[in-house]
XYZ file of C-alpha atoms in Angstrom:
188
model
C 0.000 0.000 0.000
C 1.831 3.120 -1.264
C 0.597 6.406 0.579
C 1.250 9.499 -1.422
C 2.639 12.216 0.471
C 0.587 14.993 0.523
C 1.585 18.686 -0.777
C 0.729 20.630 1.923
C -0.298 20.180 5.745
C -3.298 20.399 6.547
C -3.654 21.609 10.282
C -4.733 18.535 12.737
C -7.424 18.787 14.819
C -6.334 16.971 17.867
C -7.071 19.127 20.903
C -3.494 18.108 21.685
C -2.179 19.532 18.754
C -0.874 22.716 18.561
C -2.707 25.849 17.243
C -1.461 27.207 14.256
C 0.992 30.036 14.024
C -0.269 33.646 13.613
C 0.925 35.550 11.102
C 1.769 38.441 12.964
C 2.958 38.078 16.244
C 2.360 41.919 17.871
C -0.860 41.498 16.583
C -3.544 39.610 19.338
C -6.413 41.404 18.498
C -8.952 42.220 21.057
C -7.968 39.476 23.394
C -4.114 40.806 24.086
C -3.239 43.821 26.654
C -3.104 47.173 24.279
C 0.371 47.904 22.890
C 2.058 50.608 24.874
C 4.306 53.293 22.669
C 6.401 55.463 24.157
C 7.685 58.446 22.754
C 10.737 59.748 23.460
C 11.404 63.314 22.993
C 14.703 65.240 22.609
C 17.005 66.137 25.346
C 16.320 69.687 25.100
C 12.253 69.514 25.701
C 11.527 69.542 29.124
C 8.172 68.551 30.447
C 5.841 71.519 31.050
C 2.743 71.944 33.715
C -0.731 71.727 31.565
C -2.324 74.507 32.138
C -5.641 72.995 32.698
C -4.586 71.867 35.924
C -4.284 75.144 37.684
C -7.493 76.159 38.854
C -8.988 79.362 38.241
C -10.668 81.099 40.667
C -14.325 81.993 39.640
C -15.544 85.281 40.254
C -19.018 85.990 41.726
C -21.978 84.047 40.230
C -24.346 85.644 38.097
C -27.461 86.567 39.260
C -30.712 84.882 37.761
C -32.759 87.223 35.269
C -35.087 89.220 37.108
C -33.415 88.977 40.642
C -33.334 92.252 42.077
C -32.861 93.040 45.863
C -36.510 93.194 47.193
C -38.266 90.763 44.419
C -40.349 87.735 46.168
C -38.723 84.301 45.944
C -40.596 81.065 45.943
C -38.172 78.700 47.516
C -38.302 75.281 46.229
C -35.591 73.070 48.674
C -35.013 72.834 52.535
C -36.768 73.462 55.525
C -38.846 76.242 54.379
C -39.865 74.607 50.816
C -42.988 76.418 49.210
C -42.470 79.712 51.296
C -42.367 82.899 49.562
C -39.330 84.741 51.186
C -37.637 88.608 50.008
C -34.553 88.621 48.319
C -32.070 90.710 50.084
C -28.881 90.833 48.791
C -26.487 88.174 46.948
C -23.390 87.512 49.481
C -19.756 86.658 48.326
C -20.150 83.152 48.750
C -23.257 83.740 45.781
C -25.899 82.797 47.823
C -28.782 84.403 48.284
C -29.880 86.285 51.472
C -33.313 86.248 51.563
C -35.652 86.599 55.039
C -39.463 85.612 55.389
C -39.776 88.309 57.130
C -39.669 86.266 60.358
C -43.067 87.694 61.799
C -45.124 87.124 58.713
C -44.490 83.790 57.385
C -41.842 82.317 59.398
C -38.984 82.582 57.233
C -35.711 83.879 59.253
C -33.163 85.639 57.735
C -31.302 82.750 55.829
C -28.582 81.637 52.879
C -30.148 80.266 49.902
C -28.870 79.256 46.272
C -30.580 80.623 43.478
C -31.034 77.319 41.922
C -33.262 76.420 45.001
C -35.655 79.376 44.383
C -37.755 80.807 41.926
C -38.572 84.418 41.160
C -41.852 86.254 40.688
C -42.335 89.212 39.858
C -43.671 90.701 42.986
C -41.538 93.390 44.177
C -41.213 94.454 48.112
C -39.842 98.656 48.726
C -36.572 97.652 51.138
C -36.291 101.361 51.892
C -34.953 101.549 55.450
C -34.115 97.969 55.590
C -30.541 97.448 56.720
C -28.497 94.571 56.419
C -24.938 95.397 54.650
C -23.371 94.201 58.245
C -24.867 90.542 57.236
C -22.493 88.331 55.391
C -21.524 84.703 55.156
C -19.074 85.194 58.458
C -22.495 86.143 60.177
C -23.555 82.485 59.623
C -20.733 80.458 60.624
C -21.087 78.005 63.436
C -19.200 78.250 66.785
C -16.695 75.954 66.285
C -16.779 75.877 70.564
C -20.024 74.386 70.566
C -19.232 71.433 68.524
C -16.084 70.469 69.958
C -17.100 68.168 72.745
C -16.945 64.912 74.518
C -18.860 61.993 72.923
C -21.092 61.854 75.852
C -22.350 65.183 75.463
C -23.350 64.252 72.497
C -26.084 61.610 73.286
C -26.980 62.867 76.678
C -30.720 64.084 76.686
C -29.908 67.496 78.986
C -27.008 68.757 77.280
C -26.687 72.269 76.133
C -29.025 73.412 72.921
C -27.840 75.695 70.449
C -30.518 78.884 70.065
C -29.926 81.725 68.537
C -28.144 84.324 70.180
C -30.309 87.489 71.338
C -27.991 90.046 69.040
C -29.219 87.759 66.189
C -32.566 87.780 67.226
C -32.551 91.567 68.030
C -31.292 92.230 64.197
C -33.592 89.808 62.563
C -36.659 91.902 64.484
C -35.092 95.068 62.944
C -34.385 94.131 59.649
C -38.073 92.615 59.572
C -39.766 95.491 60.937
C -38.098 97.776 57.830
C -39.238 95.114 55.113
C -42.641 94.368 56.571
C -43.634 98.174 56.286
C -43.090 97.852 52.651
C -45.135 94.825 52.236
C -48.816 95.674 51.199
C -51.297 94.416 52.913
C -52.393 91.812 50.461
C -48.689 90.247 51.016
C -49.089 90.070 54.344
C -51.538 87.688 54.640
């Protein structure tokens, strides 16, 4: 029985066999790590700082269209959600100082961002009202009253933060200018 050789290989298919050679080694397709090049520059190059990693500082934030110091806010996040409140002033921080006032709807004089409010285009006369000493410092917490034993914390009798009467005492007198420009259908 004379076998003829055969002209060309054809692979086996034995598991135990081994695969086939690739054509081109570098090239594993999606199954290999991704090829790493590095470039090398010359000598003289030195590597500078991007400049997109230096921060910039922003300046103030713009003010929505239509916010102007007395307009009527809506406020739309927080404690006091739904509440109409005045628009006061914008602080440095760009948040918005806005009060209720305190005697008519509840409101105290408070920090809010304009994204969490709406304007209408109800304005209130702020003539009289004065409140240029009221900035973000104003709102800081004592950083005495939080430092404390653990116990403190839990315990039913400790000591409750209130506002302080100077606080209260300016929120009655900044109210008492805005409420006199409120009409009386506002009031209510």
């Amino acid at each position: 029985f004379g076998l003829k050789a055969q002209a060309h290989a054809r692979p086996s298919r034995h598991p135990r066999s081994a695969p086939p050679k690739n054509k081109h080694p570098g090239n594993m397709g999606k199954a290999g790590q991704a090829r790493q090049v590095f470039r090398t520059y010359g000598k003289t190059k030195s590597a500078s700082k991007v400049k997109s990693t230096e921060k910039k500082n922003p300046g103030q934030q713009k003010l929505k269209k239509g916010l102007v110091p007395g307009s009527v806010l809506i406020i739309l996040a927080g404690r006091f959600r739904g509440r109409r409140a005045v628009f006061l002033k914008q602080l440095a921080s760009g948040l918005l100082l806005v009060t209720g006032p305190y005697a008519v709807n509840g409101v105290p004089l408070r920090r809010v961002n304009q994204r969490m409010c709406i304007g209408t285009s109800t304005k209130v006369d702020l003539k009289g009202a004065d409140f240029g000493k009221v900035d973000d410092a104003y709102f800081a917490s004592d950083s005495a009253a939080k430092k404390g034993k653990k116990d403190e914390m839990f315990s039913k009798d400790g000591p409750k933060s209130e506002m302080s009467a100077e606080k209260k005492a300016g929120q009655k007198t900044m109210d008492d200018a805005i409420v006199k420009g409120l009409g009386a259908d506002h009031k209510a």
